Short mmCIF file of C-alpha atoms in Angstrom, two decimals:
data_model
loop_
_atom_site.label_atom_id
_atom_site.label_comp_id
_atom_site.label_asym_id
_atom_site.label_seq_id
_atom_site.Cartn_x
_atom_site.Cartn_y
_atom_site.Cartn_z
CA MET Z 256 7.37 13.66 -27.12
CA ARG Z 257 10.26 12.47 -25.36
CA GLU Z 258 11.05 9.04 -24.54
CA HIS Z 259 9.69 9.61 -21.20
CA CYS Z 260 6.05 10.51 -22.71
CA ARG Z 261 5.84 7.54 -25.64
CA ALA Z 262 2.84 5.83 -25.44
CA ASP Z 263 2.97 2.74 -23.00
CA GLU Z 264 3.98 -0.06 -24.76
CA GLY Z 265 3.82 -2.85 -21.97
CA ALA Z 266 0.05 -2.41 -21.59
CA ASP Z 267 -0.88 -4.45 -19.11
CA HIS Z 268 -5.01 -3.82 -18.43
CA SER Z 269 -33.11 -11.46 -8.87
CA SER Z 270 -34.09 -12.92 -6.21
CA ILE Z 271 -34.41 -16.85 -6.27
CA GLU Z 272 -37.52 -18.20 -6.55
CA SER Z 273 -37.96 -21.85 -5.64
CA ARG Z 274 -40.75 -23.43 -6.76
CA VAL Z 275 -41.75 -27.02 -5.00
CA GLU Z 276 -45.02 -28.28 -6.83
CA ARG Z 277 -47.73 -29.29 -4.12
CA PHE Z 278 -48.94 -32.51 -5.71
CA PRO Z 279 -52.48 -33.85 -5.71
CA ASP Z 280 -52.66 -37.15 -2.91
CA ALA Z 281 -53.21 -39.96 -5.15
CA THR Z 282 -55.08 -42.06 -2.40
CA ALA Z 283 -57.52 -39.56 -1.61
CA THR Z 284 -60.96 -40.59 -3.03
CA ARG Z 285 -62.08 -39.07 -6.35
CA PRO Z 286 -65.62 -37.48 -5.97
CA GLY Z 287 -68.39 -40.03 -6.54
CA ASP Z 288 -66.34 -42.72 -5.18
CA SER Z 289 -67.84 -44.75 -2.10
CA HIS Z 290 -64.51 -45.84 -1.49
CA SER Z 291 -60.95 -46.23 -2.62
CA HIS Z 292 -59.78 -48.00 -4.99
CA HIS Z 293 -56.92 -49.18 -2.99
CA SER Z 294 -59.06 -49.95 0.30
CA ILE Z 295 -57.56 -52.94 2.45
CA LEU Z 296 -59.36 -56.01 1.43
CA ASN Z 297 -61.33 -57.66 3.92
CA ARG Z 298 -62.66 -61.26 2.68
CA GLU Z 299 -65.52 -61.41 5.19
CA HIS Z 300 -67.10 -58.03 3.85
CA LEU Z 301 -67.56 -60.14 0.25
CA THR Z 302 -70.58 -61.01 -0.89
CA GLY Z 303 -71.48 -64.41 -3.01
CA ARG Z 304 -71.40 -62.45 -6.12
CA GLU Z 305 -68.28 -60.81 -5.49
CA ARG Z 306 -66.76 -64.17 -4.51
CA LEU Z 307 -67.23 -65.19 -8.17
CA GLY Z 308 -66.09 -62.12 -9.71
CA VAL Z 309 -65.08 -58.64 -8.71
CA ARG Z 310 -65.47 -55.49 -11.67
CA CYS Z 311 -62.68 -53.27 -10.95
CA ASP Z 312 -62.96 -49.15 -11.53
CA HIS Z 313 -61.02 -49.39 -14.82
CA GLY Z 314 -64.08 -51.73 -15.91
CA VAL Z 315 -61.76 -55.32 -15.83
CA THR Z 316 -63.59 -58.59 -14.20
CA HIS Z 317 -61.13 -60.54 -12.23
CA SER Z 318 -61.98 -63.64 -10.25
CA ARG Z 319 -61.71 -63.04 -6.14
CA GLU Z 320 -58.32 -64.56 -5.81
CA SER Z 321 -57.10 -62.77 -8.91
CA HIS Z 322 -58.76 -59.57 -7.29
CA VAL Z 323 -57.31 -60.38 -3.95
CA ARG Z 324 -53.64 -60.62 -5.30
CA VAL Z 325 -54.44 -57.26 -7.12
CA LEU Z 326 -55.32 -55.33 -4.07
CA ARG Z 327 -52.52 -56.82 -1.94
CA HIS Z 328 -50.04 -55.80 -5.31
CA ARG Z 329 -51.48 -52.04 -4.75
CA CYS Z 330 -51.28 -52.20 -1.03
CA ARG Z 331 -47.76 -53.36 -1.06
CA TRP Z 332 -47.14 -50.53 -3.57
CA LYS Z 333 -49.13 -47.75 -1.39
CA GLU Z 334 -46.81 -48.45 1.25
CA ARG Z 335 -43.32 -48.25 -0.66
CA ARG Z 336 -44.58 -45.03 -2.62
CA ASN Z 337 -45.82 -43.77 1.02
CA ARG Z 338 -41.95 -44.41 2.09
CA ASP Z 339 -40.58 -42.45 -0.85
CA ARG Z 340 -43.16 -39.66 -0.41
CA ARG Z 341 -42.14 -39.34 3.34
CA GLY Z 342 -38.84 -39.30 2.01
CA TYR Z 343 -39.22 -36.75 -0.43
CA SER Z 344 -41.24 -34.57 1.92
CA SER Z 345 -38.08 -34.60 4.31
CA GLY Z 346 -35.95 -33.70 1.45
CA VAL Z 347 -37.84 -30.90 -0.01
CA HIS Z 348 -37.94 -29.76 3.83
CA LEU Z 349 -34.06 -30.11 4.33
CA ALA Z 350 -33.78 -27.97 0.99
CA PHE Z 351 -36.07 -25.22 2.13
CA LYS Z 352 -34.31 -25.32 5.72
CA LEU Z 353 -30.92 -24.89 3.46
CA LEU Z 354 -32.29 -22.08 1.11
CA ALA Z 355 -33.75 -20.07 3.93
CA SER Z 356 -30.60 -20.25 5.78
CA LEU Z 357 -28.81 -19.18 2.25
CA ALA Z 358 -31.21 -16.62 1.50
CA PRO Z 359 -29.48 -13.53 3.04
CA CYS Z 360 -26.55 -14.28 1.30
CA PHE Z 361 -28.66 -14.83 -2.23
CA VAL Z 362 -29.85 -11.43 -1.25
CA GLY Z 363 -26.92 -9.63 -0.57
CA ILE Z 364 -25.49 -10.54 -3.73
CA ALA Z 365 -28.60 -9.42 -5.66
CA LEU Z 366 -28.29 -5.92 -4.11
CA ALA Z 367 -24.53 -6.07 -4.77
CA GLN Z 368 -25.08 -6.11 -8.45
CA SER Z 369 -28.04 -4.04 -8.38
CA ALA Z 370 -26.58 -1.34 -6.17
CA PRO Z 371 -24.57 1.35 -8.02
CA HIS Z 372 -20.71 0.71 -7.31
CA PHE Z 373 -18.42 1.66 -4.84
CA SER Z 374 -21.10 3.56 -2.54
CA GLN Z 375 -18.67 2.55 0.52
CA GLU Z 376 -15.77 4.84 1.59
CA ALA Z 377 -12.14 3.08 1.92
CA SER Z 378 -9.72 3.42 4.30
CA ARG Z 379 -7.37 5.98 5.80
CA ASP Z 380 -3.95 6.43 6.14
CA PRO Z 381 -3.12 7.14 9.67
CA GLU Z 382 -0.24 9.26 8.43
CA SER Z 383 -2.46 11.74 6.14
CA ILE Z 384 -5.33 13.89 6.30
CA ALA Z 385 -7.48 12.32 3.71
CA VAL Z 386 -9.77 9.61 3.10
CA GLU Z 387 -9.41 7.17 0.56
CA LEU Z 388 -12.58 7.00 -1.78
CA PRO Z 389 -13.26 3.70 -3.57
CA CYS Z 390 -12.04 4.51 -7.57
CA PRO Z 391 -14.48 3.13 -10.23
CA ALA Z 392 -11.29 2.71 -12.23
CA ARG Z 393 -10.04 -1.24 -12.74
CA GLY Z 394 -6.79 -2.91 -13.70
CA ASP Z 395 -4.16 -0.80 -15.12
CA SER Z 396 -5.35 2.85 -14.74
CA PHE Z 397 -3.70 6.40 -14.82
CA ALA Z 398 -4.05 9.77 -16.21
CA PRO Z 399 -7.01 10.70 -14.10
CA ARG Z 400 -8.50 14.35 -14.42
CA LEU Z 401 -11.88 15.67 -11.85
CA LEU Z 402 -14.18 17.98 -13.06
CA VAL Z 403 -17.31 19.54 -10.63
CA ASP Z 404 -20.28 19.23 -12.94
CA GLY Z 405 -23.12 20.78 -10.67
CA ASP Z 406 -23.18 18.68 -7.66
CA VAL Z 407 -21.64 16.14 -8.93
CA LEU Z 408 -17.73 14.77 -9.47
CA VAL Z 409 -17.12 13.28 -12.64
CA LEU Z 410 -13.55 11.62 -12.68
CA SER Z 411 -12.12 10.48 -16.55
CA TRP Z 412 -8.83 8.20 -17.01
CA ILE Z 413 -7.05 6.09 -19.01
CA GLU Z 414 -7.22 2.05 -18.52
CA ALA Z 415 -5.00 -0.57 -20.48
CA GLU Z 416 -7.49 -3.09 -21.36
CA GLY Z 417 -5.71 -6.44 -20.14
CA PRO Z 418 -2.60 -8.35 -21.01
CA ARG Z 419 -1.41 -8.16 -24.58
CA SER Z 420 0.84 -9.64 -26.33
CA PRO Z 421 4.62 -8.41 -26.97
CA SER Z 422 3.88 -8.51 -30.83
CA MET Z 423 0.35 -6.59 -30.73
CA PRO Z 424 0.02 -3.26 -30.18
CA PRO Z 425 -1.27 -2.00 -26.70
CA LEU Z 426 -5.25 -1.51 -26.37
CA HIS Z 427 -6.60 1.63 -24.19
CA ARG Z 428 -9.66 3.08 -23.81
CA VAL Z 429 -10.25 6.86 -21.92
CA CYS Z 430 -13.46 5.92 -19.12
CA MET Z 431 -15.27 8.27 -17.03
CA SER Z 432 -17.77 8.19 -14.38
CA ARG Z 433 -20.09 10.41 -11.97
CA TYR Z 434 -20.05 10.69 -8.29
CA ALA Z 435 -23.34 11.29 -6.57
CA ASP Z 436 -25.10 10.44 -3.39
CA ASN Z 437 -21.74 8.48 -2.42
CA ALA Z 438 -21.93 6.27 -5.36
CA TRP Z 439 -20.20 5.88 -8.61
CA SER Z 440 -22.15 5.59 -12.00
CA GLU Z 441 -21.38 2.57 -14.40
CA VAL Z 442 -18.25 3.47 -16.38
CA SER Z 443 -18.74 4.63 -19.41
CA THR Z 444 -15.88 4.52 -22.31
CA ILE Z 445 -15.17 7.68 -24.21
CA ALA Z 446 -12.96 6.05 -26.65
CA SER Z 447 -10.97 2.66 -26.82
CA GLY Z 448 -8.57 1.17 -29.38
CA GLU Z 449 -4.80 0.22 -30.28
CA ASN Z 450 -4.34 3.59 -32.15
CA LEU Z 451 -4.66 5.81 -28.80
CA PHE Z 452 -2.00 7.57 -27.62
CA ALA Z 453 -1.49 6.78 -23.79
CA ASN Z 454 1.02 8.22 -21.52
CA TRP Z 455 1.20 9.37 -17.82
CA ALA Z 456 1.61 12.76 -18.73
CA ASP Z 457 -0.50 13.64 -21.33
CA THR Z 458 -3.70 13.44 -19.86
CA PRO Z 459 -7.47 13.42 -21.51
CA THR Z 460 -9.92 15.95 -20.27
CA ILE Z 461 -13.55 16.39 -19.82
CA VAL Z 462 -15.58 19.63 -19.55
CA ARG Z 463 -19.61 20.59 -19.71
CA ALA Z 464 -19.83 22.89 -22.80
CA THR Z 465 -22.53 26.18 -22.67
CA ASP Z 466 -24.73 23.95 -24.80
CA GLY Z 467 -25.11 21.30 -22.37
CA ARG Z 468 -22.77 18.64 -23.83
CA LEU Z 469 -19.88 16.94 -22.32
CA LEU Z 470 -16.95 17.48 -24.22
CA ALA Z 471 -14.21 15.42 -23.82
CA THR Z 472 -10.17 15.60 -25.33
CA TRP Z 473 -7.92 12.52 -26.01
CA LEU Z 474 -4.74 11.58 -28.19
CA ARG Z 475 -5.14 9.31 -31.28
CA LYS Z 476 -2.21 8.36 -33.30
CA SER Z 477 -1.98 9.95 -36.88
CA ALA Z 478 0.92 7.98 -38.87
CA ALA Z 479 3.45 5.18 -37.74
CA SER Z 480 6.06 7.69 -35.39
CA THR Z 481 5.66 7.92 -32.41
CA TYR Z 482 5.37 11.91 -32.89
CA ALA Z 483 2.46 11.59 -34.86
CA TYR Z 484 -0.88 11.95 -33.02
CA ASP Z 485 -3.33 14.05 -33.28
CA ILE Z 486 -6.02 15.78 -30.11
CA VAL Z 487 -9.75 14.23 -30.83
CA THR Z 488 -13.06 15.47 -29.68
CA SER Z 489 -15.81 13.59 -28.49
CA GLN Z 490 -19.11 14.35 -27.26
CA SER Z 491 -21.98 13.19 -24.99
CA LYS Z 492 -25.76 14.73 -24.96
CA ASP Z 493 -26.73 12.21 -22.03
CA ASP Z 494 -24.52 13.00 -19.24
CA GLY Z 495 -21.66 10.49 -20.07
CA GLN Z 496 -23.64 7.65 -20.98
CA THR Z 497 -22.75 7.26 -24.87
CA TRP Z 498 -20.22 9.49 -26.33
CA GLU Z 499 -19.65 9.98 -30.04
CA THR Z 500 -16.16 11.38 -32.05
CA LEU Z 501 -16.27 14.53 -33.97
CA GLY Z 502 -12.83 14.74 -34.78
CA PRO Z 503 -9.42 16.25 -34.59
CA LEU Z 504 -9.25 19.80 -32.28
CA HIS Z 505 -6.78 21.42 -34.69
CA ASP Z 506 -7.27 21.96 -38.42
CA ASP Z 507 -3.53 21.29 -39.84
CA ALA Z 508 -4.26 17.54 -40.72
CA LYS Z 509 -0.15 17.38 -40.30
CA PHE Z 510 1.23 14.09 -38.95
CA ALA Z 511 2.97 15.79 -35.75
CA GLU Z 512 2.70 16.44 -32.35
CA HIS Z 513 -0.19 17.72 -30.80
CA GLY Z 514 -1.45 17.48 -26.83
CA PHE Z 515 -1.38 18.76 -23.32
CA VAL Z 516 -4.28 20.05 -23.85
CA SER Z 517 -6.70 21.97 -21.00
CA ALA Z 518 -9.86 23.00 -20.86
CA GLN Z 519 -12.34 25.13 -18.88
CA SER Z 520 -15.85 26.10 -18.99
CA THR Z 521 -18.76 28.60 -17.70
CA LYS Z 522 -22.02 29.24 -18.75
CA GLU Z 523 -21.10 32.10 -20.63
CA LEU Z 524 -17.60 30.14 -22.43
CA SER Z 525 -15.78 27.23 -23.28
CA ALA Z 526 -11.97 27.31 -23.94
CA PHE Z 527 -9.29 24.85 -24.99
CA CYS Z 528 -5.28 25.39 -25.59
CA TRP Z 529 -2.63 22.96 -26.45
CA LEU Z 530 0.54 22.50 -27.81
CA ASP Z 531 0.54 22.26 -31.46
CA GLY Z 532 3.86 20.66 -33.38
CA ARG Z 533 2.95 22.22 -36.55
CA ALA Z 534 5.94 23.87 -37.48
CA MET Z 535 8.06 20.72 -36.36
CA GLU Z 536 9.37 18.30 -38.39
CA LEU Z 537 9.08 14.25 -37.62
CA PRO Z 538 12.57 12.55 -36.44
CA ASP Z 539 13.98 9.88 -38.68
CA GLU Z 540 13.35 6.88 -36.74
CA SER Z 541 14.22 4.42 -39.31
CA ALA Z 542 17.72 5.59 -38.48
CA GLY Z 543 17.80 5.05 -34.72
CA GLY Z 544 16.62 9.03 -34.09
CA HIS Z 545 14.52 9.76 -31.35
CA GLY Z 546 13.69 13.01 -29.70
CA HIS Z 547 12.01 15.64 -31.52
CA GLY Z 548 12.45 16.83 -35.09
CA GLY Z 549 13.35 20.39 -36.10
CA GLY Z 550 11.22 23.40 -35.94
CA ASP Z 551 9.58 24.42 -32.64
CA MET Z 552 7.01 23.93 -30.68
CA THR Z 553 3.62 26.38 -30.70
CA LEU Z 554 0.85 26.94 -27.87
CA ARG Z 555 -2.43 27.43 -29.52
CA ALA Z 556 -6.16 28.21 -28.24
CA ALA Z 557 -9.70 28.26 -29.40
CA ARG Z 558 -12.38 30.08 -27.65
CA THR Z 559 -15.33 28.26 -28.99
CA THR Z 560 -16.73 24.52 -28.87
CA PRO Z 561 -16.05 21.64 -31.51
CA THR Z 562 -19.46 20.50 -33.36
CA ASN Z 563 -20.63 17.91 -35.66
CA ASP Z 564 -20.46 20.47 -38.24
CA ARG Z 565 -17.20 21.84 -37.04
CA ALA Z 566 -14.73 19.67 -35.21
CA ALA Z 567 -11.82 22.12 -35.47
CA PRO Z 568 -13.20 25.69 -34.07
CA PRO Z 569 -11.02 28.84 -35.40
CA SER Z 570 -7.48 28.42 -33.14
CA GLU Z 571 -4.78 31.46 -32.87
CA ILE Z 572 -1.44 30.60 -32.36
CA LEU Z 573 -0.69 32.47 -28.85
CA ASP Z 574 3.25 31.86 -28.84
CA GLU Z 575 5.75 30.45 -31.59
CA ARG Z 576 8.16 28.78 -29.20
CA VAL Z 577 7.32 26.98 -25.94
CA CYS Z 578 8.74 23.80 -23.73
CA GLU Z 579 8.26 20.86 -25.98
CA CYS Z 580 6.28 18.49 -23.39
CA CYS Z 581 5.44 20.59 -20.36
CA PRO Z 582 1.62 20.38 -19.46
CA THR Z 583 -0.26 23.67 -20.32
CA ASP Z 584 -2.79 25.14 -17.57
CA LEU Z 585 -6.34 27.28 -17.97
CA ALA Z 586 -8.37 28.92 -16.24
CA ILE Z 587 -11.49 31.74 -17.30
CA GLY Z 588 -11.37 34.48 -14.33
CA ALA Z 589 -13.69 37.78 -15.05
CA ARG Z 590 -12.33 39.16 -18.09
CA GLY Z 591 -11.62 35.54 -19.75
CA PRO Z 592 -9.15 32.84 -20.45
CA ILE Z 593 -6.12 32.72 -18.64
CA ILE Z 594 -3.17 30.67 -20.18
CA VAL Z 595 0.14 29.10 -18.38
CA TYR Z 596 2.79 27.08 -19.70
CA ARG Z 597 6.48 26.98 -19.73
CA ASP Z 598 8.09 28.78 -22.46
CA ARG Z 599 11.35 28.15 -23.61
CA GLY Z 600 13.43 31.31 -24.64
CA GLU Z 601 16.08 31.46 -27.16
CA ASP Z 602 18.89 30.23 -25.08
CA GLY Z 603 17.55 27.87 -23.61
CA THR Z 604 15.83 29.67 -20.53
CA ARG Z 605 12.51 27.67 -19.40
CA ASP Z 606 10.36 30.39 -17.34
CA ILE Z 607 6.56 30.12 -16.68
CA ALA Z 608 4.82 32.43 -19.03
CA ILE Z 609 1.03 33.59 -19.01
CA VAL Z 610 -1.05 34.70 -21.99
CA ARG Z 611 -4.59 36.82 -21.14
CA TRP Z 612 -7.68 37.20 -23.13
CA LEU Z 613 -7.98 41.18 -23.55
CA GLY Z 614 -11.77 41.24 -24.47
CA GLU Z 615 -10.62 41.52 -28.42
CA GLY Z 616 -8.08 39.79 -28.74
CA TRP Z 617 -4.87 37.67 -26.99
CA SER Z 618 -2.11 39.37 -24.92
CA LEU Z 619 1.53 39.09 -25.77
CA PRO Z 620 3.36 36.46 -23.86
CA GLN Z 621 5.00 37.65 -20.47
CA PRO Z 622 6.70 36.48 -18.01
CA VAL Z 623 4.78 35.36 -14.32
CA ALA Z 624 8.22 35.35 -13.03
CA ARG Z 625 12.06 35.41 -14.03
CA ASP Z 626 13.54 32.00 -12.71
CA GLY Z 627 16.31 32.36 -15.02
CA TRP Z 628 16.21 28.30 -15.31
CA MET Z 629 17.75 26.81 -18.29
CA LEU Z 630 17.86 23.56 -19.55
CA GLU Z 631 18.59 21.62 -22.73
CA GLY Z 632 15.84 19.38 -22.91
CA CYS Z 633 11.98 19.26 -21.46
CA PRO Z 634 11.40 18.48 -17.35
CA VAL Z 635 7.96 17.65 -18.17
CA ASN Z 636 6.56 19.59 -15.50
CA GLY Z 637 4.36 22.68 -16.09
CA PRO Z 638 2.30 25.13 -14.25
CA SER Z 639 -0.84 24.78 -12.33
CA ILE Z 640 -3.50 28.19 -12.43
CA SER Z 641 -6.51 29.02 -10.76
CA ALA Z 642 -8.62 31.67 -10.88
CA ASN Z 643 -11.31 33.65 -8.94
CA GLY Z 644 -12.62 36.80 -10.73
CA ASP Z 645 -9.85 38.86 -11.29
CA ASP Z 646 -7.87 37.47 -8.46
CA LEU Z 647 -5.31 34.40 -9.80
CA VAL Z 648 -2.55 31.98 -8.26
CA VAL Z 649 0.11 30.41 -10.19
CA ALA Z 650 2.16 27.62 -8.82
CA TRP Z 651 4.86 25.90 -10.44
CA TRP Z 652 8.05 23.93 -10.47
CA THR Z 653 11.62 25.22 -11.46
CA GLY Z 654 15.21 23.72 -11.91
CA GLU Z 655 16.52 26.85 -9.75
CA PRO Z 656 18.02 26.96 -7.19
CA THR Z 657 20.39 23.62 -7.60
CA ASN Z 658 17.87 21.31 -5.86
CA GLY Z 659 14.86 23.05 -7.49
CA ALA Z 660 12.05 24.58 -5.92
CA VAL Z 661 8.11 24.85 -5.85
CA ARG Z 662 6.74 28.77 -6.29
CA ALA Z 663 3.40 30.38 -6.27
CA ALA Z 664 2.76 34.04 -7.50
CA ARG Z 665 -0.35 36.03 -6.89
CA SER Z 666 -2.27 38.39 -9.13
CA ASN Z 667 -5.30 40.74 -8.46
CA ASP Z 668 -5.74 42.04 -12.21
CA HIS Z 669 -6.42 39.24 -14.03
CA GLY Z 670 -2.41 38.08 -14.88
CA ALA Z 671 -1.14 41.89 -15.60
CA SER Z 672 0.95 41.97 -12.91
CA PHE Z 673 1.97 39.52 -10.37
CA GLY Z 674 3.69 39.75 -6.87
CA LYS Z 675 7.10 38.42 -5.69
CA PRO Z 676 7.19 34.72 -5.98
CA ILE Z 677 7.15 32.86 -2.84
CA ASP Z 678 8.79 29.78 -2.44
CA LEU Z 679 7.13 26.67 -0.73
CA ASP Z 680 9.68 24.25 -0.85
CA THR Z 681 13.28 24.32 -1.57
CA ASN Z 682 14.52 20.94 -1.18
CA GLY Z 683 14.49 19.02 -4.05
CA SER Z 684 10.59 18.16 -4.33
CA LEU Z 685 9.46 16.67 -7.69
CA GLY Z 686 7.10 19.05 -8.60
CA ARG Z 687 3.87 18.42 -10.65
CA VAL Z 688 1.95 21.04 -9.14
CA GLU Z 689 -1.62 21.80 -8.78
CA THR Z 690 -3.56 24.67 -7.40
CA LEU Z 691 -7.01 25.56 -6.06
CA LEU Z 692 -8.07 29.11 -5.31
CA LEU Z 693 -10.50 29.16 -2.61
CA PRO Z 694 -13.80 31.65 -1.88
CA THR Z 695 -11.93 33.35 1.15
CA GLY Z 696 -8.89 34.38 -1.18
CA ASP Z 697 -6.66 31.68 0.11
CA ALA Z 698 -4.96 29.38 -1.89
CA LEU Z 699 -4.02 25.47 -1.53
CA ILE Z 700 -0.88 24.77 -3.24
CA PHE Z 701 -0.21 20.73 -3.95
CA TRP Z 702 2.68 18.69 -5.30
CA TYR Z 703 4.65 15.63 -5.05
CA ASP Z 704 7.77 15.65 -2.41
CA ARG Z 705 10.50 13.27 -2.00
CA ASP Z 706 10.41 11.46 1.48
CA ALA Z 707 13.30 10.78 3.33
CA GLY Z 708 13.75 7.19 1.94
CA ALA Z 709 13.05 6.29 -1.91
CA GLY Z 710 9.38 7.11 -2.00
CA ALA Z 711 7.41 10.75 -2.19
CA SER Z 712 4.09 11.94 -0.68
CA LEU Z 713 1.32 14.35 -2.28
CA VAL Z 714 1.40 17.40 0.28
CA CYS Z 715 -0.01 20.30 0.66
CA LYS Z 716 0.66 24.01 1.95
CA ARG Z 717 -2.10 26.94 2.38
CA LEU Z 718 -1.05 30.39 0.74
CA THR Z 719 -3.39 33.14 2.37
CA LEU Z 720 -4.29 36.01 1.15
CA ALA Z 721 -1.86 38.10 2.96
CA GLY Z 722 0.94 36.08 1.55
CA THR Z 723 1.73 33.64 4.60
CA LEU Z 724 2.30 30.09 4.55
CA GLY Z 725 0.45 27.48 6.49
CA ALA Z 726 2.26 24.07 7.81
CA LEU Z 727 3.60 21.62 5.13
CA GLN Z 728 0.48 18.60 5.70
CA LYS Z 729 0.71 14.97 4.11
CA VAL Z 730 -2.32 13.88 1.29
CA THR Z 731 -1.28 10.22 0.68
CA SER Z 732 1.59 8.11 -0.70
CA VAL Z 733 2.99 8.40 -3.88
CA ALA Z 734 5.79 6.61 -5.62
CA ALA Z 735 9.10 8.59 -6.54
CA ASP Z 736 8.23 7.58 -10.31
CA ARG Z 737 7.35 9.42 -13.22
CA SER Z 738 4.12 6.75 -13.91
CA SER Z 739 2.30 8.35 -10.70
CA GLY Z 740 1.43 11.33 -13.17
CA PHE Z 741 0.14 14.47 -11.90
CA PRO Z 742 -1.91 14.99 -9.01
CA ARG Z 743 -5.74 16.35 -9.66
CA ALA Z 744 -7.47 18.52 -7.60
CA VAL Z 745 -11.18 20.22 -7.06
CA VAL Z 746 -13.26 21.72 -4.66
CA ARG Z 747 -16.78 20.32 -4.11
CA GLY Z 748 -18.75 21.70 -1.28
CA THR Z 749 -16.52 21.75 1.93
CA ASP Z 750 -14.15 19.03 0.50
CA ALA Z 751 -11.23 18.86 -1.44
CA TYR Z 752 -10.76 15.99 -4.09
CA LEU Z 753 -7.74 14.54 -5.31
CA ALA Z 754 -6.91 11.87 -7.94
CA THR Z 755 -3.40 10.63 -7.80
CA THR Z 756 -2.07 7.48 -9.82
CA GLU Z 757 -0.50 4.59 -7.44
CA VAL Z 758 2.38 2.71 -8.71
CA GLY Z 759 3.25 -0.51 -7.95
CA ALA Z 760 6.54 -2.54 -7.50
CA ASP Z 761 5.64 -4.31 -11.06
CA LYS Z 762 5.25 -1.23 -12.17
CA SER Z 763 1.16 -1.59 -12.25
CA ARG Z 764 -0.48 1.49 -11.98
CA ARG Z 765 -4.06 2.51 -9.97
CA VAL Z 766 -5.62 5.69 -9.96
CA ARG Z 767 -6.64 6.69 -6.65
CA LEU Z 768 -9.18 9.19 -5.40
CA HIS Z 769 -8.88 10.99 -1.58
CA ARG Z 770 -10.99 13.17 -0.24
CA VAL Z 771 -9.86 15.97 2.46
CA SER Z 772 -12.10 18.54 4.24
CA LEU Z 773 -11.00 22.06 3.47
CA ALA Z 774 -11.21 22.46 7.36
CA ALA Z 775 -8.38 20.29 7.88
CA LEU Z 776 -6.29 22.28 5.35
CA ALA Z 777 -6.67 25.24 7.20
CA LYS Z 778 -3.65 25.03 9.06
#
C-alpha cells in the first residue's frame, strides 16, 4: 500500500445476600432448670442451709456472701450485656435499613452486568434521518463491516488494544458481535497480535459459508517490509463465539501485497476476490524508497471456500493490471459472482471495470463506463455493486470532471451491458460509495459529501428503477479525513443499517452504527 494505506503506527486501543445470625437468648432458662442461674438474689428466700453454703450450677460450693458477690457481679454483667445487645440490635436494624435502601442499586448493577450489551437505542442527530444505535466496539476502533445473517446483524471491526509504547509495534485485534432482539452478543476475537496489518482502507470481511461456517478474512504481515502481508482466513463453527485460523487465502507464499478482499455467499455459492501483488517487487525501503515496487497489481478470485485441509482454494487471475489500492466489491447475481474494481490502463486511465462469471469461466474485463480519468497514483476510492437476480447497480467516484463526481449505472443483463451513467454529485465530494439494490428495483446510493465547513456527511440518494433521482438526504456527520474510512450498509427487514468511523480532533477513532427506515429513504 501507499503511505496512506500503511498499518497504523500510533495504535492507541449476584445478588447480595446479607446473613445476620440469630443468636440464642443467653438469659433463657435451660430445659430442666427451675430458675435462671442469673436470678436476682433475695436474701429473705435463703434457707439456713443456703446461708451456710450455696452450690452453683457449675458444681462449686460458695459461702452465702461469696455467692451474693458472684450474683451481683453477674447482674451487672447482664445489664452491660443487654446494653451491648440493644446497641448491636440497633446497629443491625440500621444496617438492614441501609441495605434495603441500596437494594435497587445492587439489583440494577446485577442486571446490567448480566444483561446483553447495549440493549437500548442511543441518540438521533436532529439534522439526519438516522437513529444512532449503541455499538459494541470499544477504544480506538475502525474498519467496520456488516453482514445480515438470517435475522441477525453481524458487525466486524478492528480495535487497537490500548496505548502502546512508541518503541513497540501496535497491537490490534479483529472483533465481531451479533445483534439480535435489540441487543449485542459478547464481543469475540477473530484474530489479534502485533503482526496484524491494520489500516483505514483495507477492512476485514465476514461471510456465512455454504456449509454453515462463518468465514472471516484479515491481513497479517508476512515480512518486515511495509508492503509484505497476507490475506488470512479464520473459521467459526459456533456462530462466531470461537475462531480458528486456517491460513492464507492465496497460495503463492510470496512476500508481497495481498488485500482489499471482497466476499459474498449464498446457500449455493461462496466467492472471494482480492488484489494480489505476487507479480510485483517490493520497494527498497532501506534506501528511503516508498510506494510500490515494480510490476503490476493483479485481480484474483476464488469460487470455493477455504477449509482445514485447503486454506487456499483454487484461484484464477481476472485482470493482470489494476489500481494498486482501490477497494474491490463483489455481488452474487442469478448467474454467479460479479466483481467490480478500478482498472488501470497502460496510459494511467483509472476507470471502473467489471468481470462476470459466465457459467464455465470468467468474462474478460470490460468498463462499466468510460470516464477517461487519468491519475499517476491511487485514489483509494473503489466502486460498489449490488445485485438482485440479473439486475445490477454499480456506483463509483471519479476524478472527472475537475471537481470529481459520484456516478451510478444500471444493468438488467447480469452486467453484460450498462445504461448511461447518472451523476449523483458533481460538487467535489469525497466519494467512498456504498450501494444497496432493493427488492422494488430502486437503489440507495451512499457516499461521503463535503460540508460547507471542514467536515463531511454521509449522504444518500435514491435511484429509482425508472432512472430518476430522489432528494439528497443526510444520514450522519463524518470527518473529512481518510481515517473515516468507508461506509458499510445492509438491509435488514424494513431498515437500512450503516456503519461508519468517527474521527476525533485527536485522531482517535470510533465505530458508529446507524439505523434508518427504508420509508424515510423513499424521498
